[in-house]
Every structure is written in structure tokens, then in C-alpha cells.
Short mmCIF file of C-alpha atoms and ligand atoms in Angstrom, two decimals:
data_model
loop_
_atom_site.label_atom_id
_atom_site.label_comp_id
_atom_site.label_asym_id
_atom_site.label_seq_id
_atom_site.Cartn_x
_atom_site.Cartn_y
_atom_site.Cartn_z
CA MET A 1 13.40 10.39 0.77
CA THR A 2 12.51 7.71 3.31
CA LEU A 3 14.40 4.49 2.64
CA ILE A 4 13.60 2.38 5.68
CA GLU A 5 10.20 2.49 7.39
CA VAL A 6 9.57 0.54 10.56
CA ASN A 7 6.09 0.66 12.01
CA LYS A 8 4.92 -0.95 15.24
CA LEU A 9 7.51 -3.68 15.08
CA ASN A 10 7.08 -6.37 17.73
CA PHE A 11 9.25 -9.41 18.13
CA SER A 12 9.72 -12.28 20.60
CA TYR A 13 12.38 -14.95 20.40
CA HIS A 14 10.93 -18.43 20.14
CA GLY A 15 10.29 -19.90 23.55
CA THR A 16 10.45 -16.64 25.49
CA ASP A 17 7.37 -15.14 27.15
CA GLU A 18 8.48 -11.55 27.13
CA ALA A 19 8.57 -9.50 23.97
CA THR A 20 12.10 -8.46 22.96
CA LEU A 21 10.88 -5.56 20.80
CA ARG A 22 7.69 -3.62 21.53
CA ASP A 23 5.97 -1.30 19.10
CA ILE A 24 9.17 -0.01 17.61
CA SER A 25 8.64 2.67 14.95
CA PHE A 26 11.19 4.79 13.11
CA ASN A 27 12.10 5.98 9.62
CA ILE A 28 15.53 6.25 8.07
CA GLU A 29 16.08 8.78 5.32
CA LYS A 30 18.29 8.00 2.36
CA GLY A 31 21.81 9.24 3.02
CA GLU A 32 21.66 9.57 6.78
CA ILE A 33 23.43 7.83 9.61
CA PHE A 34 20.72 6.61 11.94
CA GLY A 35 21.96 5.55 15.35
CA PHE A 36 20.38 3.00 17.63
CA LEU A 37 21.73 3.86 21.07
CA GLY A 38 21.02 1.79 24.13
CA PRO A 39 22.52 -0.39 26.84
CA SER A 40 23.38 -4.03 26.42
CA GLY A 41 20.28 -6.20 26.03
CA ALA A 42 18.04 -3.33 24.82
CA GLY A 43 17.25 -4.99 21.48
CA LYS A 44 19.63 -3.26 19.06
CA SER A 45 21.12 -6.37 17.48
CA THR A 46 17.69 -8.00 17.32
CA THR A 47 16.35 -5.00 15.39
CA GLN A 48 19.31 -5.13 13.00
CA LYS A 49 18.72 -8.84 12.39
CA ILE A 50 15.11 -8.11 11.47
CA LEU A 51 16.13 -5.29 9.14
CA ILE A 52 18.51 -7.59 7.28
CA GLY A 53 15.90 -10.29 6.96
CA ILE A 54 17.42 -12.93 9.25
CA LEU A 55 14.68 -12.91 11.91
CA LYS A 56 11.36 -13.22 10.16
CA ASN A 57 8.50 -13.89 12.53
CA TYR A 58 7.88 -10.32 13.60
CA THR A 59 4.62 -8.41 13.62
CA GLY A 60 4.19 -4.87 12.38
CA SER A 61 5.83 -3.58 9.27
CA VAL A 62 9.44 -3.22 8.12
CA LYS A 63 9.78 -1.70 4.66
CA ILE A 64 13.00 -1.15 2.79
CA ASP A 65 12.56 0.97 -0.31
CA GLY A 66 8.81 0.36 -0.06
CA ILE A 67 9.07 -3.45 0.04
CA GLU A 68 8.19 -5.46 3.16
CA ILE A 69 11.37 -7.19 4.31
CA ASN A 70 9.56 -10.57 4.35
CA LYS A 71 9.10 -10.20 0.60
CA VAL A 72 12.56 -9.10 -0.55
CA ASP A 73 14.55 -11.52 -2.67
CA LYS A 74 18.25 -12.32 -2.77
CA SER A 75 19.01 -9.14 -4.69
CA TYR A 76 18.55 -7.32 -1.37
CA TYR A 77 21.90 -8.71 -0.21
CA GLU A 78 23.66 -7.11 -3.19
CA LYS A 79 22.49 -3.72 -1.93
CA ILE A 80 23.31 -4.02 1.75
CA GLY A 81 26.50 -4.45 3.72
CA ILE A 82 26.36 -6.04 7.15
CA SER A 83 28.75 -6.19 10.02
CA PHE A 84 27.58 -8.39 12.85
CA GLU A 85 28.44 -7.74 16.45
CA LEU A 86 30.44 -10.97 16.64
CA PRO A 87 32.76 -11.48 13.66
CA ASN A 88 32.34 -14.79 11.85
CA HIS A 89 35.38 -15.36 9.66
CA PHE A 90 37.03 -18.51 8.38
CA LEU A 91 39.79 -18.84 10.94
CA LYS A 92 41.87 -21.19 8.80
CA LEU A 93 41.99 -18.73 5.92
CA THR A 94 44.04 -15.56 5.69
CA ALA A 95 42.47 -12.11 5.72
CA ILE A 96 42.69 -11.74 1.94
CA GLU A 97 41.33 -15.27 1.40
CA ASN A 98 38.36 -14.47 3.62
CA MET A 99 37.68 -11.31 1.65
CA GLN A 100 38.02 -13.11 -1.68
CA TYR A 101 35.63 -15.83 -0.57
CA PHE A 102 32.99 -13.31 0.51
CA SER A 103 33.55 -11.31 -2.71
CA SER A 104 32.65 -14.39 -4.71
CA LEU A 105 29.15 -14.38 -3.18
CA TYR A 106 28.26 -11.12 -4.96
CA SER A 107 27.35 -10.83 -8.61
CA LYS A 108 29.44 -7.68 -8.85
CA LYS A 109 33.06 -8.33 -9.79
CA ILE A 110 35.39 -7.23 -7.00
CA ASP A 111 39.08 -6.86 -7.90
CA LYS A 112 41.85 -8.02 -5.64
CA SER A 113 43.35 -4.53 -5.81
CA ASP A 114 40.11 -3.09 -4.41
CA ILE A 115 40.16 -5.61 -1.58
CA MET A 116 43.76 -4.68 -0.82
CA LYS A 117 42.82 -1.00 -0.69
CA LEU A 118 39.99 -1.75 1.69
CA LEU A 119 42.22 -3.79 4.00
CA GLU A 120 44.75 -0.99 3.96
CA LYS A 121 42.02 1.50 4.91
CA VAL A 122 41.15 -0.47 8.03
CA GLY A 123 44.80 -0.82 8.98
CA LEU A 124 45.32 -4.45 7.98
CA LYS A 125 47.75 -3.87 5.10
CA ASP A 126 50.57 -5.80 6.76
CA ASP A 127 48.29 -8.63 7.83
CA VAL A 128 46.58 -9.59 4.58
CA ASP A 129 48.39 -12.95 4.45
CA THR A 130 48.00 -13.73 8.14
CA LEU A 131 45.65 -16.54 9.17
CA VAL A 132 42.62 -15.00 10.84
CA SER A 133 43.06 -17.46 13.73
CA ASN A 134 46.12 -15.39 14.63
CA PHE A 135 44.18 -12.11 14.59
CA SER A 136 43.41 -10.18 17.78
CA LYS A 137 39.80 -9.38 18.59
CA GLY A 138 40.23 -5.85 17.26
CA MET A 139 41.76 -7.08 14.00
CA LYS A 140 38.85 -9.48 13.51
CA ASN A 141 36.45 -6.59 14.07
CA ARG A 142 38.23 -4.44 11.52
CA LEU A 143 38.17 -7.29 8.99
CA ASN A 144 34.47 -7.68 9.75
CA PHE A 145 33.91 -4.01 9.02
CA ALA A 146 35.91 -4.16 5.79
CA ARG A 147 33.80 -7.12 4.68
CA ALA A 148 30.63 -5.05 5.01
CA LEU A 149 32.08 -2.57 2.49
CA LEU A 150 33.34 -5.16 -0.05
CA HIS A 151 30.63 -4.72 -2.70
CA ASP A 152 30.22 -0.98 -2.11
CA PRO A 153 26.62 -1.36 -0.91
CA ASP A 154 24.11 1.50 -0.71
CA ILE A 155 22.91 0.59 2.77
CA LEU A 156 25.15 -0.37 5.68
CA PHE A 157 24.07 -2.16 8.86
CA LEU A 158 26.80 -1.82 11.44
CA ASP A 159 26.48 -3.46 14.84
CA GLU A 160 28.93 -1.97 17.34
CA PRO A 161 31.54 -1.28 14.63
CA THR A 162 34.17 0.09 17.02
CA ALA A 163 33.73 -2.41 19.86
CA GLY A 164 37.05 -3.67 21.18
CA LEU A 165 39.12 -1.20 19.14
CA ASP A 166 41.82 1.07 20.51
CA PRO A 167 41.11 4.82 20.18
CA VAL A 168 43.22 5.28 17.03
CA ASN A 169 41.55 2.42 15.16
CA ALA A 170 38.13 3.42 16.47
CA LYS A 171 38.65 6.96 15.14
CA ASN A 172 39.75 5.56 11.79
CA ILE A 173 36.63 3.40 11.48
CA MET A 174 34.48 6.39 12.44
CA ASN A 175 36.16 8.44 9.68
CA ILE A 176 35.43 5.72 7.14
CA ILE A 177 31.78 5.62 8.21
CA ASP A 178 31.60 9.39 7.85
CA THR A 179 33.12 9.14 4.36
CA LYS A 180 30.47 6.59 3.40
CA ARG A 181 27.76 9.00 4.43
CA LYS A 182 29.40 11.70 2.28
CA GLU A 183 29.25 9.24 -0.62
CA GLY A 184 25.48 9.10 -0.08
CA LYS A 185 25.21 5.74 1.67
CA THR A 186 22.49 5.12 4.23
CA ILE A 187 23.75 3.74 7.52
CA PHE A 188 22.02 2.00 10.41
CA LEU A 189 24.41 1.96 13.34
CA CYS A 190 23.90 0.11 16.63
CA THR A 191 25.99 1.30 19.53
CA HIS A 192 26.10 1.60 23.28
CA ASP A 193 28.77 4.29 22.91
CA MET A 194 27.32 7.76 23.28
CA MET A 195 30.43 9.38 21.81
CA ILE A 196 29.92 7.57 18.52
CA ALA A 197 26.23 8.34 18.49
CA ASP A 198 26.93 12.00 19.18
CA LEU A 199 29.78 12.49 16.73
CA LEU A 200 28.55 10.39 13.86
CA CYS A 201 24.78 10.12 13.77
CA ASP A 202 22.42 12.50 12.02
CA ARG A 203 19.62 11.18 14.17
CA VAL A 204 19.59 8.80 17.05
CA ALA A 205 16.92 6.65 18.68
CA PHE A 206 17.26 5.82 22.37
CA ILE A 207 16.28 2.22 22.98
CA THR A 208 15.82 0.53 26.34
CA ALA A 209 14.15 -2.79 27.14
CA GLY A 210 12.85 -3.24 23.60
CA GLU A 211 11.23 0.17 23.29
CA ILE A 212 12.24 3.40 21.62
CA ASN A 213 12.05 6.27 24.08
CA ILE A 214 12.80 9.13 21.72
CA THR A 215 14.29 9.85 18.28
CA ASP A 216 15.94 13.11 17.31
CA LYS A 217 19.15 14.82 16.24
CA PRO A 218 21.83 14.57 18.95
CA LYS A 219 22.07 18.36 19.09
CA SER A 220 18.31 18.80 19.52
CA LEU A 221 18.22 16.14 22.22
CA LYS A 222 20.89 17.97 24.16
CA ILE A 223 19.12 21.30 23.82
CA LYS A 224 15.67 19.97 24.70
CA HIS A 225 16.55 17.49 27.42
CA GLY A 226 19.94 18.43 28.74
CA LYS A 227 20.68 20.76 31.60
CA ARG A 228 22.98 23.50 30.33
CA THR A 229 25.10 25.24 32.89
CA VAL A 230 27.75 27.89 33.27
CA ILE A 231 30.70 27.30 35.56
CA VAL A 232 32.44 30.34 36.98
CA GLU A 233 35.90 29.98 38.48
CA TYR A 234 37.37 32.69 40.66
CA GLY A 235 39.80 33.20 43.48
CA ASN A 236 43.19 34.50 44.39
CA GLY A 237 45.26 31.41 45.18
CA ALA A 238 42.74 28.67 45.88
CA VAL A 239 40.31 28.37 42.98
CA GLU A 240 36.61 28.51 43.85
CA ARG A 241 34.02 27.22 41.45
CA GLN A 242 30.29 27.76 41.17
CA GLU A 243 27.82 26.27 38.69
CA PHE A 244 24.67 28.05 37.45
CA GLU A 245 21.87 26.74 35.27
CA ILE A 246 21.52 28.78 32.08
CA ASN A 247 18.20 30.27 32.96
CA ASN A 248 17.68 34.01 33.44
CA LEU A 249 21.35 34.40 34.21
CA GLY A 250 21.11 38.15 33.60
CA GLU A 251 18.87 38.43 36.64
CA ASN A 252 20.80 36.05 38.84
CA LYS A 253 22.43 38.27 41.50
CA ASP A 254 24.94 35.61 42.58
CA PHE A 255 26.04 35.14 39.00
CA ILE A 256 26.36 38.88 38.36
CA ARG A 257 28.31 39.33 41.56
CA LEU A 258 30.70 36.53 40.60
CA ILE A 259 31.39 37.64 37.06
CA ASN A 260 32.32 41.03 38.49
CA HIS A 261 34.58 39.36 41.04
CA GLN A 262 37.97 40.95 41.48
CA TYR A 263 39.62 37.57 40.91
CA LEU A 264 37.44 36.19 38.14
CA LEU A 265 39.35 33.39 36.37
CA THR A 266 37.12 31.61 33.84
CA ILE A 267 33.52 31.38 32.66
CA HIS A 268 32.59 28.19 30.82
CA SER A 269 29.25 27.13 29.45
CA GLN A 270 28.67 23.41 29.55
CA GLU A 271 26.44 21.50 27.19
CA ALA A 272 24.83 18.37 28.55
CA SER A 273 26.43 15.22 27.15
CA LEU A 274 24.31 12.75 25.26
CA SER A 275 24.71 10.27 28.09
CA ASP A 276 23.27 12.83 30.55
CA VAL A 277 20.35 13.24 28.18
CA PHE A 278 20.00 9.47 27.91
CA ILE A 279 19.69 9.21 31.69
CA ASN A 280 17.22 12.12 31.83
CA VAL A 281 14.99 10.68 29.13
CA THR A 282 15.15 6.94 29.87
CA GLY A 283 15.94 6.87 33.57
CA ARG A 284 18.74 4.44 32.77
CA ASP A 285 22.40 4.78 31.93
CA LEU A 286 24.18 3.26 28.99
CA THR A 287 26.14 0.55 30.73
P1 ADP B 10 21.51 -5.43 22.30
O1 ADP B 10 22.06 -5.66 20.93
O2 ADP B 10 20.84 -4.11 22.46
O3 ADP B 10 22.54 -5.66 23.35
P2 ADP B 10 19.97 -7.84 21.77
O4 ADP B 10 19.10 -7.48 20.62
O5 ADP B 10 21.18 -8.66 21.49
O6 ADP B 10 20.36 -6.51 22.57
O7 ADP B 10 19.11 -8.62 22.86
C1 ADP B 10 17.85 -8.15 23.30
C2 ADP B 10 17.27 -9.17 24.26
O8 ADP B 10 16.98 -10.38 23.55
C3 ADP B 10 18.18 -9.56 25.39
O9 ADP B 10 17.40 -9.73 26.55
C4 ADP B 10 18.78 -10.88 24.94
O10 ADP B 10 19.10 -11.68 26.04
C5 ADP B 10 17.63 -11.47 24.16
N1 ADP B 10 18.11 -12.37 23.08
C6 ADP B 10 19.04 -12.08 22.14
N2 ADP B 10 19.22 -13.12 21.30
C7 ADP B 10 18.40 -14.10 21.73
C8 ADP B 10 18.09 -15.42 21.26
N3 ADP B 10 18.71 -15.94 20.19
N4 ADP B 10 17.18 -16.15 21.96
C9 ADP B 10 16.53 -15.63 23.04
N5 ADP B 10 16.76 -14.39 23.52
C10 ADP B 10 17.69 -13.62 22.87
MG1 MG B 11 24.01 -6.04 20.39
#
């Protein structure tokens, strides 16, 4: 079932001549993680802000559950969880006080014990009573992420959820996102990190300069647009290495000769990475 339908979305910030988003169209199915992958300045955060109803003067159509986002009422915010790219906490309150304040904005009753569990999940168990002004950037980001999950929303909008996190914490946040998908949540995820897009997303849209270049499953993108190769290593002493494109290998005399080499060491097939595909399709890299 399609939950989010975006059709020919165009948007310009007030006072700018150039359009920030141009004819963006995509659908998000209920229960999928949909990735928005693109370099800085591509328009990911702008798109998220339109989807959550903050930026309104767009043209085209943005429907959530069949209702144009211009027309949704406050009940929409009970259903969605948002983490912004830049955390906005009350610095003079502790982590738990921040969470309790934001809990109070929802009609659903949220127990302190549930908040504690959530903070523990994101690795902030020992910091619940610390003033957020004393938090590191990564801790603020993790608190920001936890806040998006407070009211157990059906739809999550996550803008660069692992930015500024060390690998262990980033992996933990990725696991939580994956668990949310297993619970049936629908997730819109903005990232410039191809690893996250590849590992986590059911489908991903490549976005550059306000336009979507392509949308597909990461695996399909790699098969259709990536160069797949085989690397053969051989040698007695010094290791020689030769790379072949996977294309009629059975008829490639050099390849056949090498795999019958007296000192054959390894044969490895290589799948293109999503960032290779990104460069092939968009002509740009992700940085
Ligand atoms: P991304 O999230 O992909 O890095 P953004 O959506 O933040 O990209 O930005 C897209 C473009 O819009 C950039 O060129 C950025 O400079 C511009 N932009 C973002 N916010 C504003 C704003 N409030 N006013 C004017 N231009 C903006
Ligand atoms: Mg952004």
C-alpha cells in the first residue's frame, strides 16, 4: 500500500531565483525504509521539511495517506516522528527533562519508564540526569533520535540520523531503525552516507541539485548500473593481480589462461558499491 505520494514537487526558498526542488516524484510504500541519498545541498532536508508540513509554499502534490500535506491537521504530528539534521534541545534541561517535555506535547500518555528504556537503547542510560548543554554532538544526536521515537509513531522522518556518531553508536542506531521497520513502521531517511543507504534502505532515490536521478532497490541499482568485475591473483612470490569485467568470461582467453595458472592464488568477484553506482548515474560523487 502506498503511504506517501509525491508528484512533480517543486519548491523555491523565498527570495531565491533558482528552484531548490524540481519535479520531484516518488512513492513510499507502507512499511518500507525509503532512502534519500545525495550530496550536501542536494535538497534532502528541504524535501523532508515539506513532507512534515513545515515548508508549505510548494507546487505539485504531496499526499500522506491520501491527504494533501497542506490540508492535514495537528493529528498528523501524533502519527509521525521527526529527527531534524540539527538537534534542537533545551540546553538548560537534562536529557530526561527534555524527553518529558516533548512527551507532554502528545495526547498519548508516555510513561517515564518507557522514556528511560528509550534513552538506554540509544546509549544514554548513564546520562539521563545530565544537562544537555554538557552533551557532546553525538549525544545530542542520539537524544534527537530518541525523541523521534517517543510516541511510537507509524511514520519516521530521519535526517542524517547517524551524522557525527562513532561507528559503534552509528551501528546501534541503524539496528534500531531496522527494528522499527520490522515493527511495520514506514521510514523516510535522508543521508549522504552510501553505507547506510545500502545496508538499511529497501529503496533509495538518488538526488542531486534538487532532482531525483533514479529510484530503485540498492541491489538492483548495483546490478543494472554497476560494473562487476573479477580479480584474479596469482604468482609465486610477488603477487600479480588482474581485473576482468564479468562479461563473457568463459570466452576470455586471458582469463582462462590465468585461472589455469600454475600459481593461481585467489579469484574474487567484486560487486560495484552504491557510491560507484551513484557516480555512474549522476556524474557526481557523494561528498
Ligand atoms: P541537503 O539536505 O541535501 O544537504 P538542503 O535541502 O538543506 O540540502 O538544501 C538544498 C539547497 O537549498 C541548498 O542549496 C541550500 O543552500 C538551500 N537552502 C536550504 N535552506 C535554505 C533556506 N532556509 N533559505 C534559502 N536557501 C536554503
Ligand atoms: Mg540536509
